Each structure stands twice: as structure tokens, then as C-alpha cells.
GROMACS .gro file of C-alpha atoms in nm:
model
  290
    1MET     CA    1  -0.741   2.753   0.209
    2ALA     CA    2  -0.544   2.751   0.534
    3LYS     CA    3  -0.189   2.805   0.651
    4VAL     CA    4  -0.077   2.467   0.787
    5ALA     CA    5   0.237   2.325   0.946
    6PHE     CA    6   0.318   1.953   0.938
    7LEU     CA    7   0.567   1.806   1.185
    8GLY     CA    8   0.713   1.462   1.112
    9LEU     CA    9   0.768   1.327   0.762
   10GLY     CA   10   0.788   0.952   0.810
   11VAL     CA   11   0.615   0.695   0.592
   12MET     CA   12   0.279   0.837   0.702
   13GLY     CA   13   0.352   1.207   0.747
   14TYR     CA   14   0.533   1.263   0.416
   15PRO     CA   15   0.235   1.173   0.194
   16MET     CA   16  -0.018   1.327   0.436
   17ALA     CA   17   0.160   1.662   0.411
   18GLY     CA   18   0.162   1.615   0.035
   19HIS     CA   19  -0.216   1.578   0.028
   20LEU     CA   20  -0.250   1.905   0.220
   21ALA     CA   21  -0.034   2.084  -0.037
   22ALA     CA   22  -0.227   1.923  -0.324
   23ALA     CA   23  -0.551   2.047  -0.167
   24GLY     CA   24  -0.420   2.402  -0.198
   25HIS     CA   25  -0.318   2.472   0.161
   26GLU     CA   26  -0.004   2.673   0.236
   27VAL     CA   27   0.216   2.408   0.400
   28THR     CA   28   0.537   2.442   0.601
   29VAL     CA   29   0.702   2.119   0.711
   30TYR     CA   30   0.949   2.018   0.980
   31ASN     CA   31   1.133   1.689   1.017
   32ARG     CA   32   1.404   1.588   1.263
   33THR     CA   33   1.618   1.492   0.963
   34ALA     CA   34   1.623   1.824   0.781
   35ALA     CA   35   1.714   1.670   0.445
   36LYS     CA   36   1.378   1.496   0.430
   37ALA     CA   37   1.191   1.823   0.491
   38GLU     CA   38   1.395   1.991   0.218
   39ALA     CA   39   1.321   1.702  -0.020
   40TRP     CA   40   0.950   1.733   0.056
   41ALA     CA   41   0.959   2.109  -0.013
   42LYS     CA   42   1.122   2.047  -0.351
   43GLU     CA   43   0.868   1.780  -0.443
   44HIS     CA   44   0.563   1.977  -0.330
   45THR     CA   45   0.455   2.336  -0.313
   46GLY     CA   46   0.568   2.425   0.037
   47THR     CA   47   0.845   2.535   0.271
   48ALA     CA   48   1.083   2.356   0.508
   49ALA     CA   49   1.151   2.497   0.855
   50ALA     CA   50   1.443   2.432   1.088
   51THR     CA   51   1.238   2.384   1.409
   52PRO     CA   52   0.880   2.301   1.503
   53ARG     CA   53   0.842   2.654   1.639
   54GLU     CA   54   0.946   2.809   1.309
   55ALA     CA   55   0.715   2.576   1.116
   56ALA     CA   56   0.421   2.664   1.341
   57ALA     CA   57   0.471   3.041   1.329
   58GLY     CA   58   0.154   3.197   1.192
   59ALA     CA   59  -0.009   2.861   1.116
   60GLU     CA   60  -0.382   2.818   1.173
   61PHE     CA   61  -0.336   2.442   1.204
   62VAL     CA   62  -0.032   2.243   1.313
   63MET     CA   63  -0.040   1.871   1.232
   64ALA     CA   64   0.203   1.622   1.387
   65CYS     CA   65   0.283   1.260   1.310
   66VAL     CA   66   0.590   1.156   1.507
   67GLY     CA   67   0.701   0.846   1.699
   68ASN     CA   68   0.597   0.829   2.062
   69ASP     CA   69   0.508   1.027   2.376
   70ASP     CA   70   0.854   1.176   2.417
   71ASP     CA   71   0.879   1.270   2.049
   72LEU     CA   72   0.544   1.445   2.071
   73ARG     CA   73   0.643   1.639   2.382
   74SER     CA   74   0.965   1.748   2.211
   75VAL     CA   75   0.789   1.895   1.907
   76CYS     CA   76   0.526   2.069   2.120
   77LEU     CA   77   0.716   2.207   2.420
   78GLY     CA   78   1.036   2.393   2.499
   79ASP     CA   79   1.213   2.679   2.331
   80THR     CA   80   1.190   2.525   1.984
   81GLY     CA   81   0.849   2.359   2.032
   82ALA     CA   82   0.549   2.433   1.814
   83PHE     CA   83   0.337   2.571   2.099
   84GLY     CA   84   0.580   2.862   2.131
   85GLY     CA   85   0.525   2.961   1.769
   86MET     CA   86   0.147   2.923   1.752
   87GLY     CA   87  -0.080   3.220   1.787
   88ALA     CA   88  -0.389   3.235   2.009
   89GLY     CA   89  -0.674   3.035   1.859
   90ALA     CA   90  -0.452   2.807   1.651
   91ILE     CA   91  -0.527   2.434   1.656
   92PHE     CA   92  -0.274   2.153   1.707
   93VAL     CA   93  -0.383   1.820   1.553
   94ASP     CA   94  -0.184   1.518   1.668
   95HIS     CA   95  -0.188   1.214   1.438
   96THR     CA   96   0.071   1.023   1.642
   97THR     CA   97  -0.036   0.712   1.829
   98VAL     CA   98   0.050   0.801   2.188
   99SER     CA   99  -0.092   0.753   2.536
  100ALA     CA  100  -0.410   0.930   2.640
  101LYS     CA  101  -0.205   1.054   2.937
  102VAL     CA  102   0.033   1.263   2.725
  103THR     CA  103  -0.259   1.376   2.511
  104ARG     CA  104  -0.441   1.518   2.811
  105GLU     CA  105  -0.119   1.671   2.943
  106LEU     CA  106  -0.058   1.855   2.616
  107ASN     CA  107  -0.424   1.949   2.582
  108THR     CA  108  -0.399   2.128   2.917
  109ALA     CA  109  -0.070   2.294   2.821
  110ALA     CA  110  -0.223   2.412   2.494
  111ALA     CA  111  -0.533   2.551   2.664
  112ASP     CA  112  -0.314   2.749   2.905
  113LEU     CA  113  -0.163   2.921   2.600
  114GLY     CA  114  -0.496   2.991   2.431
  115LEU     CA  115  -0.451   2.705   2.183
  116SER     CA  116  -0.666   2.404   2.099
  117PHE     CA  117  -0.544   2.044   2.085
  118VAL     CA  118  -0.716   1.762   1.895
  119ASP     CA  119  -0.590   1.406   1.932
  120ALA     CA  120  -0.643   1.241   1.594
  121PRO     CA  121  -0.459   0.909   1.559
  122ILE     CA  122  -0.486   0.736   1.224
  123SER     CA  123  -0.534   0.389   1.080
  124GLY     CA  124  -0.488   0.265   0.727
  125GLY     CA  125  -0.114   0.213   0.701
  126GLN     CA  126   0.131   0.354   0.451
  127ALA     CA  127  -0.098   0.275   0.158
  128GLY     CA  128  -0.383   0.462   0.328
  129ALA     CA  129  -0.162   0.766   0.378
  130GLU     CA  130  -0.036   0.758   0.020
  131ASN     CA  131  -0.386   0.721  -0.123
  132GLY     CA  132  -0.546   0.971   0.114
  133VAL     CA  133  -0.793   0.721   0.261
  134LEU     CA  134  -0.701   0.708   0.630
  135SER     CA  135  -0.943   0.650   0.916
  136VAL     CA  136  -0.904   0.932   1.168
  137MET     CA  137  -1.043   0.900   1.521
  138CYS     CA  138  -1.052   1.220   1.720
  139GLY     CA  139  -1.084   1.356   2.071
  140GLY     CA  140  -1.101   1.712   2.194
  141ASP     CA  141  -1.318   2.020   2.199
  142GLN     CA  142  -1.608   2.004   1.952
  143ALA     CA  143  -1.550   2.354   1.816
  144ALA     CA  144  -1.181   2.284   1.750
  145TYR     CA  145  -1.266   1.955   1.584
  146ASP     CA  146  -1.523   2.121   1.360
  147LYS     CA  147  -1.258   2.363   1.235
  148ALA     CA  148  -0.995   2.093   1.187
  149GLU     CA  149  -1.210   1.834   1.011
  150PRO     CA  150  -1.212   2.006   0.669
  151ILE     CA  151  -0.831   2.019   0.679
  152ILE     CA  152  -0.799   1.653   0.783
  153GLU     CA  153  -1.030   1.551   0.498
  154ALA     CA  154  -0.738   1.599   0.256
  155TYR     CA  155  -0.610   1.253   0.356
  156ALA     CA  156  -0.908   1.086   0.524
  157ARG     CA  157  -1.167   0.834   0.412
  158ILE     CA  158  -1.349   0.887   0.741
  159CYS     CA  159  -1.292   1.133   1.026
  160ARG     CA  160  -1.500   1.129   1.342
  161ARG     CA  161  -1.489   1.293   1.684
  162ILE     CA  162  -1.542   1.024   1.948
  163GLY     CA  163  -1.536   1.241   2.261
  164GLU     CA  164  -1.328   1.471   2.477
  165SER     CA  165  -0.948   1.488   2.494
  166GLY     CA  166  -0.793   1.141   2.486
  167ALA     CA  167  -1.095   0.972   2.326
  168GLY     CA  168  -0.922   0.952   1.990
  169GLN     CA  169  -0.622   0.776   2.140
  170MET     CA  170  -0.839   0.533   2.334
  171THR     CA  171  -1.026   0.454   2.010
  172LYS     CA  172  -0.693   0.387   1.837
  173MET     CA  173  -0.618   0.139   2.114
  174CYS     CA  174  -0.942  -0.042   2.029
  175ASN     CA  175  -0.819  -0.051   1.669
  176GLN     CA  176  -0.484  -0.205   1.766
  177ILE     CA  177  -0.645  -0.456   2.001
  178ALA     CA  178  -0.872  -0.574   1.719
  179ILE     CA  179  -0.586  -0.596   1.468
  180ALA     CA  180  -0.363  -0.797   1.702
  181GLY     CA  181  -0.625  -1.067   1.746
  182LEU     CA  182  -0.714  -1.074   1.376
  183VAL     CA  183  -0.356  -1.113   1.258
  184GLN     CA  184  -0.287  -1.391   1.505
  185GLY     CA  185  -0.607  -1.570   1.401
  186LEU     CA  186  -0.520  -1.538   1.032
  187SER     CA  187  -0.166  -1.660   1.098
  188GLU     CA  188  -0.294  -1.966   1.280
  189ALA     CA  189  -0.546  -2.041   1.004
  190LEU     CA  190  -0.277  -2.027   0.733
  191HIS     CA  191  -0.041  -2.234   0.949
  192PHE     CA  192  -0.312  -2.494   1.009
  193ALA     CA  193  -0.393  -2.509   0.637
  194ASP     CA  194  -0.028  -2.573   0.556
  195LYS     CA  195   0.002  -2.849   0.816
  196ALA     CA  196  -0.319  -3.008   0.686
  197GLY     CA  197  -0.177  -3.018   0.334
  198LEU     CA  198  -0.419  -2.756   0.197
  199ASP     CA  199  -0.358  -2.480  -0.056
  200GLY     CA  200  -0.366  -2.168   0.160
  201ARG     CA  201  -0.475  -1.942  -0.126
  202ALA     CA  202  -0.764  -2.170  -0.214
  203VAL     CA  203  -0.868  -2.185   0.150
  204VAL     CA  204  -0.871  -1.805   0.180
  205GLU     CA  205  -1.061  -1.767  -0.147
  206VAL     CA  206  -1.346  -1.962   0.009
  207ILE     CA  207  -1.344  -1.854   0.373
  208SER     CA  208  -1.288  -1.485   0.297
  209GLN     CA  209  -1.635  -1.472   0.145
  210GLY     CA  210  -1.796  -1.579   0.471
  211ALA     CA  211  -1.788  -1.473   0.834
  212ALA     CA  212  -1.407  -1.517   0.856
  213GLY     CA  213  -1.340  -1.243   0.602
  214SER     CA  214  -1.142  -0.934   0.708
  215TRP     CA  215  -0.922  -0.658   0.568
  216GLN     CA  216  -0.618  -0.844   0.700
  217MET     CA  217  -0.721  -1.161   0.521
  218ALA     CA  218  -0.793  -0.985   0.192
  219ASN     CA  219  -0.477  -0.773   0.190
  220ARG     CA  220  -0.214  -0.980   0.368
  221HIS     CA  221  -0.271  -1.354   0.315
  222GLU     CA  222  -0.080  -1.374  -0.016
  223THR     CA  223   0.224  -1.184   0.108
  224MET     CA  224   0.224  -1.390   0.427
  225LEU     CA  225   0.230  -1.709   0.221
  226ASP     CA  226   0.506  -1.558   0.005
  227ASP     CA  227   0.716  -1.483   0.315
  228HIS     CA  228   0.705  -1.108   0.241
  229PHE     CA  229   0.675  -0.879   0.543
  230GLU     CA  230   0.765  -0.531   0.421
  231HIS     CA  231   0.439  -0.338   0.445
  232GLY     CA  232   0.539  -0.038   0.650
  233PHE     CA  233   0.389  -0.071   0.998
  234ALA     CA  234   0.664  -0.245   1.191
  235VAL     CA  235   0.648  -0.489   1.479
  236ASP     CA  236   0.850  -0.244   1.691
  237TRP     CA  237   0.574   0.016   1.651
  238MET     CA  238   0.300  -0.238   1.715
  239ARG     CA  239   0.466  -0.338   2.043
  240LYS     CA  240   0.480   0.029   2.140
  241ASP     CA  241   0.107   0.057   2.070
  242LEU     CA  242   0.016  -0.265   2.250
  243GLY     CA  243   0.216  -0.146   2.549
  244ILE     CA  244  -0.005   0.163   2.556
  245CYS     CA  245  -0.312  -0.063   2.532
  246LEU     CA  246  -0.201  -0.278   2.824
  247ASP     CA  247  -0.112   0.024   3.039
  248ALA     CA  248  -0.453   0.175   2.968
  249ALA     CA  249  -0.619  -0.157   3.052
  250GLU     CA  250  -0.455  -0.143   3.395
  251GLU     CA  251  -0.594   0.207   3.448
  252THR     CA  252  -0.946   0.129   3.325
  253GLY     CA  253  -0.980  -0.223   3.465
  254ALA     CA  254  -1.025  -0.376   3.119
  255SER     CA  255  -0.926  -0.740   3.064
  256LEU     CA  256  -0.709  -0.795   2.755
  257PRO     CA  257  -0.578  -1.153   2.776
  258VAL     CA  258  -0.548  -1.208   2.399
  259THR     CA  259  -0.377  -0.871   2.348
  260ALA     CA  260  -0.126  -0.950   2.621
  261LEU     CA  261  -0.053  -1.288   2.464
  262VAL     CA  262  -0.010  -1.148   2.112
  263ASP     CA  263   0.220  -0.879   2.250
  264GLN     CA  264   0.446  -1.158   2.374
  265PHE     CA  265   0.429  -1.327   2.034
  266TYR     CA  266   0.548  -1.000   1.878
  267LYS     CA  267   0.830  -0.997   2.133
  268GLU     CA  268   0.935  -1.336   1.996
  269VAL     CA  269   0.925  -1.193   1.642
  270GLN     CA  270   1.163  -0.920   1.760
  271LYS     CA  271   1.397  -1.188   1.896
  272LEU     CA  272   1.393  -1.346   1.550
  273GLY     CA  273   1.528  -1.017   1.415
  274GLY     CA  274   1.191  -0.903   1.289
  275GLY     CA  275   1.146  -0.572   1.464
  276ARG     CA  276   1.115  -0.397   1.128
  277TRP     CA  277   0.897  -0.665   0.969
  278ASP     CA  278   0.533  -0.568   0.938
  279THR     CA  279   0.268  -0.696   1.178
  280SER     CA  280   0.163  -0.989   0.958
  281SER     CA  281   0.495  -1.152   1.051
  282LEU     CA  282   0.316  -1.338   1.330
  283PHE     CA  283   0.280  -1.605   1.061
  284LYS     CA  284   0.659  -1.619   1.024
  285ARG     CA  285   0.686  -1.675   1.398
  286LEU     CA  286   0.465  -1.985   1.373
  287LYS     CA  287   0.678  -2.126   1.091
  288ALA     CA  288   0.996  -2.052   1.287
  289PHE     CA  289   0.872  -2.262   1.578
  290GLU     CA  290   0.759  -2.562   1.373
   0.00000   0.00000   0.00000
């Protein structure tokens, strides 16, 4: 078993850190709101630390799942940052969805200190984190990945290294691009069924067994029809991710017309007051504009 630090105890990080403790690892946690870290320590076998640096002291692996590029920089760098507490040879594993640019920046900073950095964004939502069945897509040095993979397995259904530093984040962008199009397509299908006077549930029962079937259709169509949009991954976060996608598309020369359009649809959802609704709320947008 390993000595592990976990930084960031949101809806994803809290259960992920719990899986590490349940697997027998020695876990120290840090959260910006200290009360949540203390609550986690009481619930699980582990310790709460006051700063990322204190949490990372002596850890073989430091996991992070925070909000955005700036949040990640703040837990890594500076006087209270985790890098300052990590010993030579320790491995930082970042589960945050951030830009490949900040990933490569921090990978270089880590290497200068004799540390390793693995970008390892996740997919599977709150339920995936709670059930320990996340998809983890990784970038970074092969040797560092090989050491980190057995630790990540505590909360992963699948974990794969895609390439060098930044490859994990670019793969997560592929994931978000695919989801955006799928949710919009499902929303339009349910909207069309309603306008045509069809029973949406009956329609999905049939079409989900054919080429139209998807995870989104299987897991979200009923709650969409019930006007229930409280499934964890918020529109505000999706817009952050799609912004990263579109910025990366500019850099790589990729064409993402559907992604750009759906991003604007999510902007309209925000204007409806739905920034904290989950991503399936694209259906609610269509109903709002009837």
C-alpha cells in the first residue's frame, strides 16, 4: 500500500479519495473548505491537512481533482503548493479537466523539481466516482504512469495512457466533444417525439436497441422527460470544458462546428438560470423556446 495525498473533495474527489482509503492506502486529504476535509477524515480512515504542501509531505502519490487551470496552479505551486512538499521521485496525478497548456507547464515545473506529473482526467460523472468505475485517460511519462496505474485502479473501470504530457487532457476534450453532440441529438429527438404526439419513453425503448442507442439515451432520457436536471455535472463546468475544446481546436486547426453551436446552446441554458443544471438540460432549452 502507498502513502497518498488527495487534493480537492468535490462531488468527484470526495468519493475517489474514499476508494483509496478503502483500498488500504494511507490517505491525507486537503480541501479549500477545511470542514469538508475534516468530515472526510472522520468518515474514512485518513487525515486532513491545512494546505496542499502539508498534505503532500512524504506522499508517494499526490492526486488532485479541482476546478480549473488556476485552481490547479494554486494547489501545485507557491509556498503552500503541493510541489513544495513532495519528495524527489514522487508522482503528481491530476484528475482535473484543464487545458493541455497548463498540464505541460506543470509537467515541466515538476520535472525541474525531480517529480513526475501525469495528466489523468476522468469521465463517468458523480455516479462513476461513487461506484469506483471511472474512465481515466492519461498522458505523461510511461514509467510514472506504470507506477500510478495501480493506485488509480481503486476508482477506475478503465485506465489507459494515451501518450506524452497533455495527451490525457486532449483525449478528455474528445470525450466532451462527443457528449455535447450526443446530448443535443437526444434532446432534439425527444423534442420531436413530443411535437409529433409520440410517447417519448416508448420511442426510446425501441430506438435505444438500434444504432441510435447511447449511454446518454439509456441513463438520461427518463429524467429529461421528467424535467429533472440534478445529476452532478453542471452546465457551467461543461461550458468551461467546451471552451478548452474550442481553444485547442484553434491551436490544432481542428474544425468543431457542432461543438461551437452546442456551446452557445449551453450559454442560453445559463441565461435561463440553469448554470447548475446538468448537461442534459439542453432538452429544457428546447422546451423553453417552443
